[in-house]
mmCIF file of C-alpha atoms and ligand atoms in Angstrom:
data_model
loop_
_atom_site.group_PDB
_atom_site.id
_atom_site.type_symbol
_atom_site.label_atom_id
_atom_site.label_comp_id
_atom_site.label_asym_id
_atom_site.label_seq_id
_atom_site.Cartn_x
_atom_site.Cartn_y
_atom_site.Cartn_z
ATOM 1 C CA MET A 1 -9.268 -20.359 9.014
ATOM 2 C CA LYS A 2 -11.130 -17.444 7.444
ATOM 3 C CA ALA A 3 -9.588 -14.116 6.489
ATOM 4 C CA LEU A 4 -11.366 -10.908 5.525
ATOM 5 C CA VAL A 5 -9.489 -8.504 3.253
ATOM 6 C CA THR A 6 -10.879 -4.959 2.955
ATOM 7 C CA GLY A 7 -9.737 -3.277 -0.257
ATOM 8 C CA GLY A 8 -9.304 -6.816 -1.668
ATOM 9 C CA ALA A 9 -10.163 -5.742 -5.232
ATOM 10 C CA GLY A 10 -7.322 -3.203 -5.228
ATOM 11 C CA PHE A 11 -3.697 -3.601 -6.257
ATOM 12 C CA LEU A 12 -2.196 -4.897 -2.985
ATOM 13 C CA GLY A 13 -5.432 -6.424 -1.658
ATOM 14 C CA SER A 14 -5.879 -8.697 -4.691
ATOM 15 C CA HIS A 15 -2.313 -10.038 -4.372
ATOM 16 C CA LEU A 16 -2.945 -10.636 -0.676
ATOM 17 C CA CYS A 17 -6.140 -12.593 -1.507
ATOM 18 C CA ASP A 18 -4.062 -14.748 -3.895
ATOM 19 C CA LEU A 19 -1.445 -15.496 -1.218
ATOM 20 C CA LEU A 20 -4.045 -16.329 1.443
ATOM 21 C CA LEU A 21 -5.880 -18.705 -0.922
ATOM 22 C CA GLU A 22 -2.567 -20.365 -1.837
ATOM 23 C CA LYS A 23 -2.003 -20.938 1.881
ATOM 24 C CA GLY A 24 -5.424 -22.572 2.254
ATOM 25 C CA TYR A 25 -7.429 -19.782 3.910
ATOM 26 C CA GLU A 26 -11.059 -19.038 3.149
ATOM 27 C CA VAL A 27 -11.073 -15.449 1.939
ATOM 28 C CA LEU A 28 -13.821 -12.835 2.028
ATOM 29 C CA CYS A 29 -12.938 -9.777 -0.042
ATOM 30 C CA VAL A 30 -14.824 -6.606 0.892
ATOM 31 C CA ASP A 31 -14.532 -3.609 -1.435
ATOM 32 C CA ASN A 32 -16.668 -0.734 -2.717
ATOM 33 C CA LEU A 33 -14.573 -0.447 -5.928
ATOM 34 C CA ILE A 34 -13.949 3.273 -5.460
ATOM 35 C CA THR A 35 -10.386 2.788 -6.758
ATOM 36 C CA GLY A 36 -10.402 -1.010 -7.130
ATOM 37 C CA ASP A 37 -11.438 -3.155 -10.062
ATOM 38 C CA MET A 38 -13.206 -6.524 -10.350
ATOM 39 C CA HIS A 39 -10.625 -7.447 -13.031
ATOM 40 C CA ASN A 40 -8.043 -7.765 -10.239
ATOM 41 C CA ILE A 41 -9.922 -10.717 -8.743
ATOM 42 C CA ALA A 42 -11.576 -12.072 -11.909
ATOM 43 C CA HIS A 43 -8.924 -14.823 -12.210
ATOM 44 C CA ILE A 44 -9.839 -16.342 -8.818
ATOM 45 C CA LYS A 45 -11.891 -19.493 -9.314
ATOM 46 C CA SER A 46 -11.572 -20.998 -5.821
ATOM 47 C CA ASP A 47 -14.775 -21.892 -3.959
ATOM 48 C CA LYS A 48 -12.971 -20.694 -0.820
ATOM 49 C CA PHE A 49 -13.201 -17.135 -2.157
ATOM 50 C CA SER A 50 -16.124 -14.757 -1.878
ATOM 51 C CA TYR A 51 -16.622 -11.080 -2.655
ATOM 52 C CA MET A 52 -18.924 -8.573 -1.006
ATOM 53 C CA ARG A 53 -19.488 -5.072 -2.322
ATOM 54 C CA HIS A 54 -19.564 -2.882 0.764
ATOM 55 C CA ASP A 55 -18.321 0.526 1.859
ATOM 56 C CA VAL A 56 -16.453 -0.069 5.130
ATOM 57 C CA THR A 57 -17.239 3.438 6.376
ATOM 58 C CA LYS A 58 -20.663 1.827 7.035
ATOM 59 C CA PRO A 59 -20.873 -0.843 9.772
ATOM 60 C CA LEU A 60 -20.494 -4.462 8.699
ATOM 61 C CA TYR A 61 -22.092 -7.397 10.525
ATOM 62 C CA LEU A 62 -21.205 -10.958 9.553
ATOM 63 C CA ASP A 63 -22.805 -14.241 10.642
ATOM 64 C CA GLU A 64 -19.804 -16.406 9.796
ATOM 65 C CA THR A 65 -16.817 -16.067 12.086
ATOM 66 C CA ILE A 66 -13.608 -14.533 10.804
ATOM 67 C CA ASP A 67 -10.150 -15.245 12.253
ATOM 68 C CA PHE A 68 -8.019 -12.604 10.520
ATOM 69 C CA LEU A 69 -8.952 -9.127 9.270
ATOM 70 C CA PHE A 70 -6.555 -7.366 6.897
ATOM 71 C CA HIS A 71 -7.709 -3.725 6.585
ATOM 72 C CA LEU A 72 -6.318 -2.361 3.317
ATOM 73 C CA ALA A 73 -9.280 -0.281 2.097
ATOM 74 C CA SER A 74 -8.205 3.275 1.246
ATOM 75 C CA PRO A 75 -7.387 5.322 -1.832
ATOM 76 C CA ALA A 76 -3.585 5.138 -2.038
ATOM 77 C CA SER A 77 -2.310 7.131 -4.996
ATOM 78 C CA PRO A 78 -1.785 10.893 -4.445
ATOM 79 C CA ILE A 79 -4.044 11.603 -7.458
ATOM 80 C CA ASP A 80 -6.797 9.411 -5.964
ATOM 81 C CA TYR A 81 -6.718 10.876 -2.505
ATOM 82 C CA LEU A 82 -6.548 14.434 -3.828
ATOM 83 C CA GLU A 83 -9.714 13.684 -5.848
ATOM 84 C CA LEU A 84 -11.354 11.805 -2.959
ATOM 85 C CA PRO A 85 -10.320 13.762 0.146
ATOM 86 C CA ILE A 86 -13.439 13.163 2.259
ATOM 87 C CA GLN A 87 -13.683 9.455 1.319
ATOM 88 C CA THR A 88 -9.984 9.070 2.224
ATOM 89 C CA LEU A 89 -10.476 10.668 5.647
ATOM 90 C CA LYS A 90 -13.637 8.640 6.240
ATOM 91 C CA VAL A 91 -12.157 5.267 5.328
ATOM 92 C CA GLY A 92 -9.100 5.901 7.539
ATOM 93 C CA ALA A 93 -11.246 7.054 10.459
ATOM 94 C CA LEU A 94 -14.745 5.510 10.278
ATOM 95 C CA GLY A 95 -13.655 2.540 8.163
ATOM 96 C CA THR A 96 -10.858 1.613 10.558
ATOM 97 C CA HIS A 97 -13.184 2.087 13.553
ATOM 98 C CA ASN A 98 -15.813 -0.208 11.996
ATOM 99 C CA MET A 99 -13.277 -2.873 11.070
ATOM 100 C CA LEU A 100 -11.745 -2.804 14.558
ATOM 101 C CA GLY A 101 -15.251 -3.257 15.976
ATOM 102 C CA LEU A 102 -15.779 -6.239 13.685
ATOM 103 C CA ALA A 103 -12.413 -7.756 14.711
ATOM 104 C CA LYS A 104 -13.306 -7.257 18.393
ATOM 105 C CA GLU A 105 -16.698 -8.924 17.947
ATOM 106 C CA HIS A 106 -15.140 -11.932 16.181
ATOM 107 C CA ARG A 107 -11.985 -12.009 18.341
ATOM 108 C CA ALA A 108 -10.137 -11.844 15.015
ATOM 109 C CA ARG A 109 -6.553 -10.723 14.646
ATOM 110 C CA PHE A 110 -6.466 -7.301 12.903
ATOM 111 C CA LEU A 111 -3.846 -5.775 10.615
ATOM 112 C CA LEU A 112 -3.890 -2.119 9.551
ATOM 113 C CA ALA A 113 -2.276 -1.182 6.229
ATOM 114 C CA SER A 114 -0.559 2.063 7.223
ATOM 115 C CA THR A 115 2.001 3.933 5.177
ATOM 116 C CA SER A 116 5.383 5.634 5.038
ATOM 117 C CA GLU A 117 3.306 8.818 4.628
ATOM 118 C CA VAL A 118 2.901 8.868 8.426
ATOM 119 C CA TYR A 119 6.515 10.156 8.351
ATOM 120 C CA GLY A 120 5.407 13.031 6.060
ATOM 121 C CA ASP A 121 8.363 14.922 4.564
ATOM 122 C CA PRO A 122 10.871 13.196 6.843
ATOM 123 C CA LEU A 123 13.743 15.067 8.435
ATOM 124 C CA VAL A 124 15.673 11.839 9.063
ATOM 125 C CA ASN A 125 16.779 9.254 6.513
ATOM 126 C CA PRO A 126 16.271 6.299 6.575
ATOM 127 C CA GLN A 127 13.008 6.331 8.525
ATOM 128 C CA SER A 128 12.792 3.954 11.464
ATOM 129 C CA GLU A 129 9.567 3.147 13.297
ATOM 130 C CA GLU A 130 10.677 5.328 16.224
ATOM 131 C CA TYR A 131 10.568 8.508 14.085
ATOM 132 C CA TRP A 132 7.332 10.494 14.687
ATOM 133 C CA GLY A 133 7.294 12.231 11.347
ATOM 134 C CA ASN A 134 6.954 15.696 9.848
ATOM 135 C CA VAL A 135 3.418 15.984 8.474
ATOM 136 C CA ASN A 136 1.560 19.098 7.321
ATOM 137 C CA PRO A 137 -1.942 18.345 8.673
ATOM 138 C CA ILE A 138 -3.701 20.982 6.540
ATOM 139 C CA GLY A 139 -1.865 20.517 3.233
ATOM 140 C CA PRO A 140 -3.467 18.596 0.342
ATOM 141 C CA ARG A 141 -1.722 15.335 1.333
ATOM 142 C CA GLY A 142 -2.896 15.786 4.944
ATOM 143 C CA VAL A 143 -6.170 13.974 4.139
ATOM 144 C CA TYR A 144 -4.251 10.752 3.604
ATOM 145 C CA ASP A 145 -1.402 11.211 6.084
ATOM 146 C CA GLU A 146 -3.628 12.237 8.970
ATOM 147 C CA ALA A 147 -6.247 9.573 8.190
ATOM 148 C CA LYS A 148 -3.529 6.939 8.463
ATOM 149 C CA ARG A 149 -2.082 8.502 11.624
ATOM 150 C CA TYR A 150 -5.564 8.472 13.176
ATOM 151 C CA ALA A 151 -6.008 4.872 11.982
ATOM 152 C CA GLU A 152 -2.765 3.901 13.759
ATOM 153 C CA ALA A 153 -3.907 5.703 16.932
ATOM 154 C CA ILE A 154 -7.309 4.001 17.053
ATOM 155 C CA THR A 155 -5.717 0.622 16.267
ATOM 156 C CA MET A 156 -3.344 1.016 19.217
ATOM 157 C CA ALA A 157 -6.264 2.153 21.410
ATOM 158 C CA TYR A 158 -8.300 -0.969 20.539
ATOM 159 C CA HIS A 159 -5.212 -3.017 21.301
ATOM 160 C CA ARG A 160 -4.527 -1.355 24.659
ATOM 161 C CA TYR A 161 -8.071 -0.769 25.903
ATOM 162 C CA HIS A 162 -10.088 -3.578 24.276
ATOM 163 C CA GLY A 163 -7.338 -6.194 24.068
ATOM 164 C CA VAL A 164 -7.771 -6.663 20.293
ATOM 165 C CA ASN A 165 -4.800 -8.489 18.809
ATOM 166 C CA THR A 166 -3.560 -5.889 16.308
ATOM 167 C CA ARG A 167 -0.723 -5.347 13.828
ATOM 168 C CA VAL A 168 0.334 -2.164 11.987
ATOM 169 C CA VAL A 169 2.348 -2.347 8.778
ATOM 170 C CA ARG A 170 3.883 0.843 7.390
ATOM 171 C CA ILE A 171 4.016 0.147 3.671
ATOM 172 C CA PHE A 172 6.626 2.007 1.587
ATOM 173 C CA ASN A 173 6.155 2.618 -2.179
ATOM 174 C CA THR A 174 5.165 -0.729 -3.661
ATOM 175 C CA TYR A 175 4.722 -1.508 -7.352
ATOM 176 C CA GLY A 176 3.924 -4.384 -9.678
ATOM 177 C CA PRO A 177 1.265 -5.935 -11.890
ATOM 178 C CA ARG A 178 -2.365 -4.774 -11.317
ATOM 179 C CA MET A 179 -1.468 -1.176 -10.599
ATOM 180 C CA ARG A 180 -3.699 1.006 -12.763
ATOM 181 C CA LEU A 181 -1.809 2.562 -15.680
ATOM 182 C CA ASN A 182 -3.560 5.879 -14.973
ATOM 183 C CA ASP A 183 -3.407 5.914 -11.168
ATOM 184 C CA GLY A 184 -0.897 8.783 -11.286
ATOM 185 C CA ARG A 185 1.824 7.085 -9.241
ATOM 186 C CA VAL A 186 5.328 7.359 -10.585
ATOM 187 C CA VAL A 187 5.796 3.702 -11.594
ATOM 188 C CA PRO A 188 2.743 3.386 -13.911
ATOM 189 C CA ASN A 189 3.200 6.978 -15.132
ATOM 190 C CA PHE A 190 6.821 6.513 -16.232
ATOM 191 C CA ILE A 191 6.336 3.020 -17.667
ATOM 192 C CA GLY A 192 3.174 4.066 -19.553
ATOM 193 C CA GLN A 193 4.901 7.165 -20.919
ATOM 194 C CA ALA A 194 8.004 5.195 -21.938
ATOM 195 C CA LEU A 195 5.995 2.461 -23.682
ATOM 196 C CA ARG A 196 3.813 4.982 -25.546
ATOM 197 C CA GLY A 197 6.835 7.083 -26.560
ATOM 198 C CA GLU A 198 5.516 10.105 -24.632
ATOM 199 C CA ASP A 199 7.576 12.531 -22.549
ATOM 200 C CA ILE A 200 8.564 11.252 -19.086
ATOM 201 C CA THR A 201 7.197 13.779 -16.579
ATOM 202 C CA VAL A 202 9.651 14.274 -13.708
ATOM 203 C CA TYR A 203 8.149 16.510 -11.011
ATOM 204 C CA GLY A 204 10.474 19.167 -9.579
ATOM 205 C CA ASP A 205 14.159 18.693 -10.402
ATOM 206 C CA GLY A 206 13.911 14.964 -9.745
ATOM 207 C CA SER A 207 16.284 15.062 -6.768
ATOM 208 C CA GLN A 208 13.624 13.722 -4.363
ATOM 209 C CA THR A 209 14.184 10.059 -3.491
ATOM 210 C CA ARG A 210 11.961 6.991 -3.189
ATOM 211 C CA SER A 211 12.642 3.299 -2.502
ATOM 212 C CA PHE A 212 10.531 0.829 -4.466
ATOM 213 C CA CYS A 213 9.396 -2.574 -3.215
ATOM 214 C CA TYR A 214 8.090 -5.304 -5.529
ATOM 215 C CA VAL A 215 4.569 -6.440 -4.705
ATOM 216 C CA SER A 216 5.314 -10.110 -3.862
ATOM 217 C CA ASP A 217 7.962 -9.021 -1.328
ATOM 218 C CA GLU A 218 5.520 -6.574 0.255
ATOM 219 C CA ILE A 219 2.707 -9.127 0.527
ATOM 220 C CA GLU A 220 5.030 -11.732 2.063
ATOM 221 C CA GLY A 221 6.129 -9.149 4.673
ATOM 222 C CA ILE A 222 2.508 -8.236 5.468
ATOM 223 C CA TYR A 223 1.572 -11.904 5.888
ATOM 224 C CA ARG A 224 4.559 -12.599 8.151
ATOM 225 C CA LEU A 225 3.703 -9.579 10.292
ATOM 226 C CA MET A 226 0.106 -10.775 10.733
ATOM 227 C CA MET A 227 1.439 -14.186 11.841
ATOM 228 C CA SER A 228 3.934 -12.642 14.293
ATOM 229 C CA ASP A 229 3.133 -11.631 17.852
ATOM 230 C CA TYR A 230 4.311 -8.018 17.491
ATOM 231 C CA SER A 231 1.782 -5.206 17.918
ATOM 232 C CA LEU A 232 3.788 -2.021 17.295
ATOM 233 C CA PRO A 233 4.249 -0.633 13.751
ATOM 234 C CA VAL A 234 6.702 -2.340 11.381
ATOM 235 C CA ASN A 235 8.111 -0.845 8.153
ATOM 236 C CA ILE A 236 7.870 -3.117 5.119
ATOM 237 C CA GLY A 237 9.624 -1.763 2.052
ATOM 238 C CA ASN A 238 12.772 -1.994 -0.017
ATOM 239 C CA PRO A 239 15.666 0.170 1.231
ATOM 240 C CA GLU A 240 17.242 0.493 -2.260
ATOM 241 C CA GLU A 241 16.876 4.293 -2.638
ATOM 242 C CA CYS A 242 17.124 6.317 -5.858
ATOM 243 C CA THR A 243 16.274 9.819 -7.009
ATOM 244 C CA ILE A 244 13.231 10.202 -9.242
ATOM 245 C CA LEU A 245 15.472 11.470 -12.055
ATOM 246 C CA GLU A 246 17.624 8.315 -11.767
ATOM 247 C CA PHE A 247 14.427 6.285 -11.714
ATOM 248 C CA ALA A 248 13.250 7.901 -14.970
ATOM 249 C CA LYS A 249 16.570 6.951 -16.595
ATOM 250 C CA ILE A 250 16.294 3.360 -15.333
ATOM 251 C CA ILE A 251 12.824 3.075 -16.911
ATOM 252 C CA LEU A 252 14.143 4.461 -20.219
ATOM 253 C CA HIS A 253 17.027 1.981 -20.113
ATOM 254 C CA ILE A 254 14.931 -1.109 -19.347
ATOM 255 C CA THR A 255 12.136 -0.270 -21.811
ATOM 256 C CA GLY A 256 14.627 0.837 -24.496
ATOM 257 C CA SER A 257 12.353 3.838 -25.066
ATOM 258 C CA SER A 258 13.503 7.022 -26.769
ATOM 259 C CA SER A 259 11.092 9.204 -24.773
ATOM 260 C CA LYS A 260 12.438 12.553 -23.541
ATOM 261 C CA ILE A 261 12.562 13.533 -19.877
ATOM 262 C CA VAL A 262 10.649 16.773 -19.146
ATOM 263 C CA PHE A 263 10.314 18.617 -15.838
ATOM 264 C CA LYS A 264 6.941 19.621 -14.315
ATOM 265 C CA PRO A 265 6.106 21.479 -11.084
ATOM 266 C CA LEU A 266 6.628 19.564 -7.860
ATOM 267 C CA PRO A 267 3.326 18.807 -6.079
ATOM 268 C CA VAL A 268 2.792 20.578 -2.715
ATOM 269 C CA ASP A 269 4.430 18.813 0.275
ATOM 270 C CA ASP A 270 6.023 16.138 -1.946
ATOM 271 C CA PRO A 271 8.431 14.323 0.447
ATOM 272 C CA LYS A 272 12.107 15.003 -0.391
ATOM 273 C CA GLN A 273 13.399 11.633 0.748
ATOM 274 C CA ARG A 274 11.984 8.257 1.612
ATOM 275 C CA ARG A 275 13.796 5.083 2.549
ATOM 276 C CA PRO A 276 12.700 2.474 5.086
ATOM 277 C CA ASP A 277 14.860 1.269 7.923
ATOM 278 C CA ILE A 278 13.892 -2.429 7.856
ATOM 279 C CA LYS A 279 15.979 -3.718 10.770
ATOM 280 C CA LYS A 280 12.838 -4.472 12.751
ATOM 281 C CA ALA A 281 11.233 -6.521 9.956
ATOM 282 C CA MET A 282 14.488 -8.412 9.394
ATOM 283 C CA LYS A 283 14.883 -9.248 13.082
ATOM 284 C CA LEU A 284 11.256 -9.941 14.024
ATOM 285 C CA LEU A 285 9.980 -11.519 10.821
ATOM 286 C CA GLY A 286 13.149 -12.856 9.202
ATOM 287 C CA TRP A 287 11.987 -10.810 6.189
ATOM 288 C CA LYS A 288 13.906 -8.902 3.564
ATOM 289 C CA PRO A 289 13.031 -8.036 -0.053
ATOM 290 C CA GLU A 290 14.093 -10.592 -2.660
ATOM 291 C CA PHE A 291 13.409 -8.624 -5.859
ATOM 292 C CA SER A 292 15.969 -6.153 -7.188
ATOM 293 C CA LEU A 293 14.516 -3.021 -8.811
ATOM 294 C CA GLU A 294 15.513 -4.286 -12.257
ATOM 295 C CA LYS A 295 13.852 -7.692 -11.818
ATOM 296 C CA GLY A 296 10.655 -6.176 -10.392
ATOM 297 C CA LEU A 297 10.479 -3.542 -13.111
ATOM 298 C CA LYS A 298 10.879 -6.162 -15.867
ATOM 299 C CA GLU A 299 7.840 -8.044 -14.506
ATOM 300 C CA THR A 300 5.860 -4.824 -14.219
ATOM 301 C CA ILE A 301 6.780 -3.594 -17.702
ATOM 302 C CA LYS A 302 5.716 -6.975 -19.144
ATOM 303 C CA TYR A 303 2.322 -6.532 -17.420
ATOM 304 C CA PHE A 304 1.788 -2.964 -18.661
ATOM 305 C CA LYS A 305 2.839 -3.950 -22.208
ATOM 306 C CA GLY A 306 0.112 -6.604 -22.123
ATOM 307 C CA ILE A 307 -2.466 -4.027 -21.002
ATOM 308 C CA LEU A 308 -1.465 -1.544 -23.711
ATOM 309 C CA GLU A 309 -1.552 -4.217 -26.421
ATOM 310 C CA SER A 310 -4.953 -5.636 -25.397
HETATM 311 P P1 LIG B 401 -5.758 0.551 -4.383
HETATM 312 O O1 LIG B 401 -6.433 1.852 -4.628
HETATM 313 O O2 LIG B 401 -5.399 -0.285 -5.557
HETATM 314 O O3 LIG B 401 -6.617 -0.344 -3.393
HETATM 315 C C1 LIG B 401 -7.428 0.189 -2.375
HETATM 316 C C2 LIG B 401 -8.748 -0.571 -2.382
HETATM 317 O O4 LIG B 401 -9.566 -0.090 -1.301
HETATM 318 C C3 LIG B 401 -9.538 -0.369 -3.673
HETATM 319 O O5 LIG B 401 -9.950 -1.612 -4.178
HETATM 320 C C4 LIG B 401 -10.732 0.475 -3.230
HETATM 321 O O6 LIG B 401 -11.877 0.284 -4.017
HETATM 322 C C5 LIG B 401 -10.904 0.012 -1.782
HETATM 323 N N1 LIG B 401 -11.622 0.979 -0.944
HETATM 324 C C6 LIG B 401 -11.332 2.282 -0.755
HETATM 325 N N2 LIG B 401 -12.232 2.845 0.089
HETATM 326 C C7 LIG B 401 -13.097 1.852 0.454
HETATM 327 C C8 LIG B 401 -14.225 1.797 1.307
HETATM 328 N N3 LIG B 401 -14.687 2.885 1.947
HETATM 329 N N4 LIG B 401 -14.873 0.606 1.456
HETATM 330 C C9 LIG B 401 -14.426 -0.509 0.816
HETATM 331 N N5 LIG B 401 -13.360 -0.502 -0.008
HETATM 332 C C10 LIG B 401 -12.698 0.658 -0.191
HETATM 333 O O7 LIG B 401 -4.450 0.883 -3.514
HETATM 334 P P2 LIG B 401 -3.265 -0.067 -3.016
HETATM 335 O O8 LIG B 401 -2.007 0.457 -3.545
HETATM 336 O O9 LIG B 401 -3.624 -1.503 -3.250
HETATM 337 O O10 LIG B 401 -3.282 0.234 -1.451
HETATM 338 C C11 LIG B 401 -3.843 -0.675 -0.512
HETATM 339 C C12 LIG B 401 -3.560 -0.208 0.889
HETATM 340 O O11 LIG B 401 -2.146 -0.138 1.119
HETATM 341 C C13 LIG B 401 -4.100 1.195 1.206
HETATM 342 O O12 LIG B 401 -4.587 1.212 2.536
HETATM 343 C C14 LIG B 401 -2.889 2.082 1.085
HETATM 344 O O13 LIG B 401 -2.994 3.230 1.898
HETATM 345 C C15 LIG B 401 -1.778 1.154 1.566
HETATM 346 N N6 LIG B 401 -0.470 1.556 1.009
HETATM 347 C C16 LIG B 401 -0.134 1.258 -0.272
HETATM 348 C C17 LIG B 401 1.104 1.660 -0.764
HETATM 349 C C18 LIG B 401 1.566 1.332 -2.166
HETATM 350 O O14 LIG B 401 2.672 1.718 -2.536
HETATM 351 N N7 LIG B 401 0.809 0.623 -2.972
HETATM 352 C C19 LIG B 401 1.983 2.396 0.051
HETATM 353 C C20 LIG B 401 1.580 2.698 1.340
HETATM 354 C C21 LIG B 401 0.360 2.249 1.816
HETATM 355 N N1 LIG B 402 6.484 11.756 -9.750
HETATM 356 C C1 LIG B 402 7.061 12.274 -10.887
HETATM 357 N N2 LIG B 402 6.400 12.145 -12.069
HETATM 358 C C2 LIG B 402 5.196 11.512 -12.178
HETATM 359 C C3 LIG B 402 4.611 10.964 -11.020
HETATM 360 C C4 LIG B 402 5.275 11.122 -9.815
HETATM 361 O O1 LIG B 402 8.162 12.847 -10.840
HETATM 362 O O2 LIG B 402 4.668 11.437 -13.318
HETATM 363 C C5 LIG B 402 7.208 11.884 -8.485
HETATM 364 C C6 LIG B 402 6.394 12.466 -7.320
HETATM 365 O O3 LIG B 402 6.445 13.874 -7.345
HETATM 366 C C7 LIG B 402 7.106 11.867 -6.129
HETATM 367 C C8 LIG B 402 7.564 10.502 -6.624
HETATM 368 O O4 LIG B 402 7.546 10.573 -8.044
HETATM 369 O O5 LIG B 402 8.243 12.646 -5.798
HETATM 370 C C9 LIG B 402 6.671 9.342 -6.177
HETATM 371 O O6 LIG B 402 5.352 9.691 -6.460
HETATM 372 P P1 LIG B 402 4.120 8.709 -6.267
HETATM 373 O O7 LIG B 402 2.894 9.444 -6.681
HETATM 374 O O8 LIG B 402 4.391 7.424 -6.925
HETATM 375 O O9 LIG B 402 4.048 8.398 -4.702
HETATM 376 P P2 LIG B 402 4.464 9.129 -3.349
HETATM 377 O O10 LIG B 402 5.712 8.478 -2.930
HETATM 378 O O11 LIG B 402 4.670 10.599 -3.599
HETATM 379 O O12 LIG B 402 3.321 8.880 -2.449
#
């Protein structure tokens, strides 16, 4: 069985390549490295693995047949998609269209990596898959949120009108080794600041909430969803919710850092609350997260310490 992973040189994509290889798949990783890094896949020595540098907003034709297509390519950190607004819209729209066309041609099963951002600044908590969201289409985050909403719409259209076997995973904040220290997301920011003894920058008053899922849990959920026979969106994330101010204190505690917490302006349209309802994933996939926040953060801190010391 052969799997194609777009965005395979990124944080989540590279962990997915590892899992697929472990399970015996041949893996083709397709990435244009706009936010990814060859270091993330440099450890892979398997002859079942290949890499192709390609921008998926351009069509892709392959001679060898693929059986599964995991479409993860997209800038994912708010800093990245604010710097790359057009590329973010294009990869969600044109990139998803091209990859659906490829899946249709190969009769491959297709999985879209969508996001909790489709719920925008949610007015209900926790967010279940039935909630339609509260997104500002013209705000700075709209480039990412609307690209993913379009990507979900075209995925469902290919499913309904072309009979492509599709899956949609709504990924909630996921963290772990291979995130970039400077990608601007809260986990690498706080850990980097704590380890360097710099101020911890809490945006706003820190009362906004997030729920953090460790990467191996997320990848296992994504794999199980692809192997299921369910075509509507499924949330995969960890429902353990905390405020960002609490999160800053947890990082200080685990790192033993004496950094100070400072407050900075809240970015525009920053969601006030985010917590996945995972009943569907539990029932359909028999999946639930195994890593507590503390255990996942210890692994992640170890990784970032290694990067800072090298
Ligand atoms: P990442 O930036 O580490 O990985 C994204 C990868 O996609 C990078 O390797 C990048 O080079 C590649 N890419 C981007 N545009 C491309 C294009 N046009 N052609 C080919 N490759 C392209 O981010 P990540 O955290 O690993 O996110 C992976 C996917 O999961 C994204 O689709 C993201 O929206 C989704 N997601 C992630 C999270 C999270 O918390 N990590 C949350 C929700 C959704
Ligand atoms: N955040 C913060 N300080 C930082 C980076 C982020 O307080 O240095 C906050 C951000 O405003 C948001 C939360 O942490 O409320 C999560 O941000 P992240 O960029 O990780 O992802 P998001 O969930 O917003 O997509």
